[in-house]
Short mmCIF file of C-alpha atoms in Angstrom, two decimals:
data_model
loop_
_atom_site.label_atom_id
_atom_site.label_comp_id
_atom_site.label_asym_id
_atom_site.label_seq_id
_atom_site.Cartn_x
_atom_site.Cartn_y
_atom_site.Cartn_z
CA GLY A 1 131.13 -8.16 49.69
CA GLU A 2 132.50 -4.73 50.48
CA ASN A 3 132.30 -2.09 47.75
CA VAL A 4 134.23 1.17 47.95
CA GLU A 5 133.55 4.17 45.72
CA GLN A 6 135.78 7.22 45.52
CA HIS A 7 135.28 10.74 44.12
CA PRO A 8 136.54 12.66 42.30
CA SER A 9 138.71 10.57 40.01
CA THR A 10 140.92 13.58 39.28
CA LEU A 11 141.43 16.78 41.23
CA SER A 12 143.52 19.84 40.43
CA VAL A 13 144.14 22.54 43.02
CA GLN A 14 146.39 25.56 43.30
CA GLU A 15 149.30 25.34 45.70
CA GLY A 16 148.16 26.43 49.13
CA ASP A 17 144.52 25.51 48.58
CA SER A 18 142.75 22.60 50.26
CA ALA A 19 141.84 19.29 48.66
CA VAL A 20 139.03 16.95 49.70
CA ILE A 21 138.54 13.37 48.51
CA LYS A 22 135.43 11.40 49.47
CA CYS A 23 134.78 7.68 49.73
CA THR A 24 131.70 5.61 50.44
CA TYR A 25 131.56 1.99 51.52
CA SER A 26 128.82 -0.60 51.57
CA ASP A 27 129.49 -2.91 54.54
CA SER A 28 128.27 -1.40 57.79
CA ALA A 29 130.48 -3.88 59.69
CA SER A 30 133.69 -2.31 58.33
CA ASN A 31 135.58 -0.60 61.15
CA TYR A 32 138.93 0.48 59.77
CA PHE A 33 139.59 2.95 56.95
CA PRO A 34 143.13 3.75 55.78
CA TRP A 35 144.22 6.23 53.14
CA TYR A 36 147.20 5.50 50.91
CA LYS A 37 149.30 7.77 48.69
CA GLN A 38 150.89 6.26 45.61
CA GLU A 39 153.57 8.06 43.67
CA LEU A 40 154.56 7.03 40.18
CA GLY A 41 156.48 3.76 40.14
CA LYS A 42 156.08 3.18 43.86
CA GLY A 43 153.85 1.12 46.07
CA PRO A 44 151.03 2.68 48.12
CA GLN A 45 152.14 4.35 51.35
CA LEU A 46 149.85 4.75 54.34
CA ILE A 47 149.32 8.42 55.18
CA ILE A 48 146.51 8.30 57.73
CA ASP A 49 143.87 5.92 59.00
CA ILE A 50 140.77 6.04 61.15
CA ARG A 51 138.92 3.51 63.22
CA SER A 52 135.17 3.45 63.64
CA ASN A 53 135.21 4.59 67.25
CA VAL A 54 136.29 8.12 66.29
CA GLY A 55 134.83 10.66 63.92
CA GLU A 56 137.93 12.62 62.98
CA LYS A 57 141.69 12.31 63.07
CA LYS A 58 144.36 14.87 62.19
CA ASP A 59 148.04 14.65 61.40
CA GLN A 60 149.58 18.02 60.54
CA ARG A 61 148.11 19.04 57.16
CA ILE A 62 146.13 15.85 56.72
CA ALA A 63 142.81 14.93 58.32
CA VAL A 64 140.24 12.20 57.87
CA THR A 65 136.58 12.33 58.87
CA LEU A 66 134.23 9.39 59.21
CA ASN A 67 130.43 9.28 59.16
CA LYS A 68 129.42 5.72 60.03
CA THR A 69 125.72 6.39 59.70
CA ALA A 70 126.10 7.58 56.12
CA LYS A 71 128.96 5.12 55.46
CA HIS A 72 131.34 7.66 54.07
CA PHE A 73 134.75 9.03 54.97
CA SER A 74 136.84 11.86 53.56
CA LEU A 75 140.46 12.89 53.28
CA HIS A 76 141.27 16.56 53.77
CA ILE A 77 144.64 18.04 52.80
CA THR A 78 145.23 21.68 53.73
CA GLU A 79 147.91 24.06 52.44
CA THR A 80 148.65 21.74 49.54
CA GLN A 81 152.17 21.56 48.15
CA PRO A 82 153.45 20.27 44.78
CA GLU A 83 154.83 17.17 46.52
CA ASP A 84 151.28 16.24 47.48
CA SER A 85 150.67 15.43 43.81
CA ALA A 86 150.02 11.67 43.59
CA VAL A 87 147.22 9.13 43.38
CA TYR A 88 145.31 8.68 46.63
CA PHE A 89 143.42 5.51 47.51
CA CYS A 90 140.90 4.96 50.27
CA ALA A 91 140.22 1.47 51.59
CA ALA A 92 137.95 -0.39 53.95
CA LEU A 93 138.26 -3.76 55.60
CA ASP A 94 136.12 -6.41 53.90
CA ASN A 95 133.33 -8.47 55.46
CA TYR A 96 135.74 -10.92 57.02
CA GLY A 97 137.96 -8.26 58.53
CA GLN A 98 141.06 -9.56 56.82
CA ASN A 99 141.56 -7.81 53.54
CA PHE A 100 141.30 -4.30 52.31
CA VAL A 101 138.99 -3.31 49.48
CA PHE A 102 140.43 -0.26 47.74
CA GLY A 103 138.67 2.56 45.98
CA PRO A 104 139.57 3.29 42.35
CA GLY A 105 141.83 6.20 43.29
CA THR A 106 141.99 9.98 42.90
CA ARG A 107 144.76 11.63 40.95
CA LEU A 108 145.61 14.87 42.74
CA SER A 109 147.59 17.54 40.93
CA VAL A 110 148.83 20.55 42.89
CA LEU A 111 149.65 23.37 40.52
CA PRO A 112 152.44 25.77 41.53
CA GLY B 1 165.09 -0.30 58.40
CA ALA B 2 164.49 -2.10 55.12
CA GLY B 3 161.00 -2.08 53.73
CA VAL B 4 159.20 -4.60 51.56
CA SER B 5 161.17 -5.42 48.45
CA GLN B 6 160.00 -7.07 45.25
CA SER B 7 161.82 -8.50 42.28
CA PRO B 8 161.98 -8.17 39.42
CA ARG B 9 160.67 -4.62 39.18
CA TYR B 10 159.71 -5.18 35.55
CA LYS B 11 158.94 -8.38 33.70
CA VAL B 12 158.02 -8.86 30.07
CA ALA B 13 156.69 -12.27 29.11
CA LYS B 14 155.41 -13.78 25.94
CA ARG B 15 151.91 -15.15 26.12
CA GLY B 16 152.02 -18.71 27.39
CA GLN B 17 155.21 -18.31 29.42
CA ASP B 18 155.39 -18.95 33.14
CA VAL B 19 156.58 -16.17 35.47
CA ALA B 20 157.64 -16.03 39.11
CA LEU B 21 157.48 -12.85 41.16
CA ARG B 22 159.29 -12.55 44.47
CA CYS B 23 158.43 -10.65 47.63
CA ASP B 24 160.72 -10.04 50.60
CA PRO B 25 158.56 -8.76 53.47
CA ILE B 26 159.77 -6.74 56.41
CA SER B 27 161.64 -9.04 58.75
CA GLY B 28 159.41 -10.48 61.46
CA HIS B 29 156.14 -9.58 59.78
CA VAL B 30 153.60 -12.35 60.21
CA SER B 31 151.11 -11.38 57.51
CA LEU B 32 151.81 -11.16 53.80
CA PHE B 33 149.40 -10.08 51.09
CA TRP B 34 149.49 -10.10 47.30
CA TYR B 35 147.48 -7.59 45.26
CA GLN B 36 146.97 -7.04 41.56
CA GLN B 37 146.75 -3.44 40.35
CA ALA B 38 145.50 -2.83 36.83
CA LEU B 39 146.39 0.45 35.14
CA GLY B 40 144.42 3.32 36.64
CA GLN B 41 142.77 1.15 39.28
CA GLY B 42 143.15 0.44 42.95
CA PRO B 43 144.90 -2.69 44.19
CA GLU B 44 142.74 -5.83 44.25
CA PHE B 45 143.35 -8.57 46.80
CA LEU B 46 144.74 -11.86 45.54
CA THR B 47 145.86 -13.92 48.52
CA TYR B 48 146.94 -13.77 52.19
CA PHE B 49 149.51 -15.69 54.23
CA GLN B 50 149.88 -15.90 57.97
CA ASN B 51 153.44 -17.13 58.38
CA GLU B 52 153.68 -20.07 55.96
CA ALA B 53 149.96 -20.82 55.91
CA GLN B 54 147.92 -19.53 52.99
CA LEU B 55 144.70 -18.63 54.77
CA ASP B 56 142.85 -16.92 51.94
CA LYS B 57 143.29 -17.32 48.21
CA SER B 58 139.84 -16.19 47.23
CA GLY B 59 141.16 -13.37 45.05
CA LEU B 60 143.29 -15.49 42.74
CA PRO B 61 141.65 -15.06 39.32
CA SER B 62 142.31 -18.57 38.01
CA ASP B 63 144.13 -21.80 38.74
CA ARG B 64 147.03 -20.44 36.69
CA PHE B 65 147.91 -18.30 39.71
CA PHE B 66 149.78 -19.92 42.57
CA ALA B 67 151.47 -18.41 45.62
CA GLU B 68 153.68 -19.87 48.31
CA ARG B 69 155.58 -18.79 51.40
CA PRO B 70 157.28 -22.02 52.47
CA GLU B 71 159.36 -20.71 55.38
CA GLY B 72 157.07 -17.93 56.49
CA SER B 73 159.23 -15.12 55.11
CA VAL B 74 159.88 -14.75 51.36
CA SER B 75 156.90 -15.34 49.10
CA THR B 76 156.62 -16.17 45.43
CA LEU B 77 153.65 -15.54 43.17
CA LYS B 78 153.71 -17.77 40.12
CA ILE B 79 151.60 -17.31 37.04
CA GLN B 80 151.49 -20.17 34.58
CA ARG B 81 150.70 -19.84 30.88
CA THR B 82 150.48 -16.06 31.08
CA GLN B 83 147.72 -14.27 29.19
CA GLN B 84 147.51 -10.64 28.08
CA GLU B 85 144.88 -9.93 30.74
CA ASP B 86 147.48 -10.81 33.38
CA SER B 87 149.35 -7.59 32.54
CA ALA B 88 149.30 -5.47 35.69
CA VAL B 89 151.40 -4.36 38.63
CA TYR B 90 151.62 -7.04 41.31
CA LEU B 91 152.00 -5.57 44.78
CA CYS B 92 153.12 -7.33 47.91
CA ALA B 93 152.37 -6.01 51.40
CA SER B 94 153.28 -7.21 54.86
CA SER B 95 152.07 -6.43 58.35
CA LEU B 96 153.42 -7.25 61.77
CA MET B 97 150.37 -8.95 63.25
CA PRO B 98 148.04 -11.70 62.05
CA SER B 99 145.03 -10.45 60.14
CA GLY B 100 141.44 -11.44 60.75
CA GLY B 101 139.70 -8.53 62.38
CA ALA B 102 143.02 -6.84 63.03
CA THR B 103 143.73 -3.37 61.71
CA ASP B 104 147.47 -3.53 61.51
CA THR B 105 149.21 -1.27 59.02
CA GLN B 106 150.08 -2.91 55.73
CA TYR B 107 153.42 -1.86 54.23
CA PHE B 108 153.61 -2.16 50.48
CA GLY B 109 156.53 -2.97 48.23
CA PRO B 110 157.20 -1.09 44.99
CA GLY B 111 155.49 -3.75 42.89
CA THR B 112 156.42 -5.78 39.83
CA ARG B 113 155.08 -4.49 36.54
CA LEU B 114 154.22 -7.51 34.38
CA THR B 115 153.63 -7.02 30.68
CA VAL B 116 152.42 -9.98 28.66
CA LEU B 117 152.88 -9.64 24.92
#
């Protein structure tokens, strides 16, 4: 089945700097890759997603890039703010195209 | 509008007790998913409903876990004879469209934190 790896597990940046989180997946048939942000005591919230027919997508300070050949995708956050501090999860659709397989998460801390 | 809600938010059970966790999806959402999230890990798929039909229960860890969605809206995840390894956050998510190749956004509830003593 699908396997998703995520790095780094923790990331600390200064406010205003950029943060990059990388994920790799195993199933070349996967075609949808969402990123979720989870704050303490809350459920994951979708922040951006990308489909396999595009290589990059941007939404204000957040962008995602996808390299299907290498089977990896990355989340880029620019001009980080303290409220960006949270755990971020990447995910990929599994072999059957029904269920998401999540990465283990990255705890991002933005230091003021 | 209202999002996905779950109750209770916290549940403490003694080992061997049965528990029932409730999920109220967004009104009109066809698909409903249950996930288990261990401390410091990503959510892991448990089961999927399309309306009232349970189409995939491949992620349920044992036959002590049972889920239902009898009227195609509210869902209940039941765990019988709870064990310490069942301690986790149980997340419910819903999406508007049927799954199966679809890439519809899943909206998550806040989760129920289950602690088994």
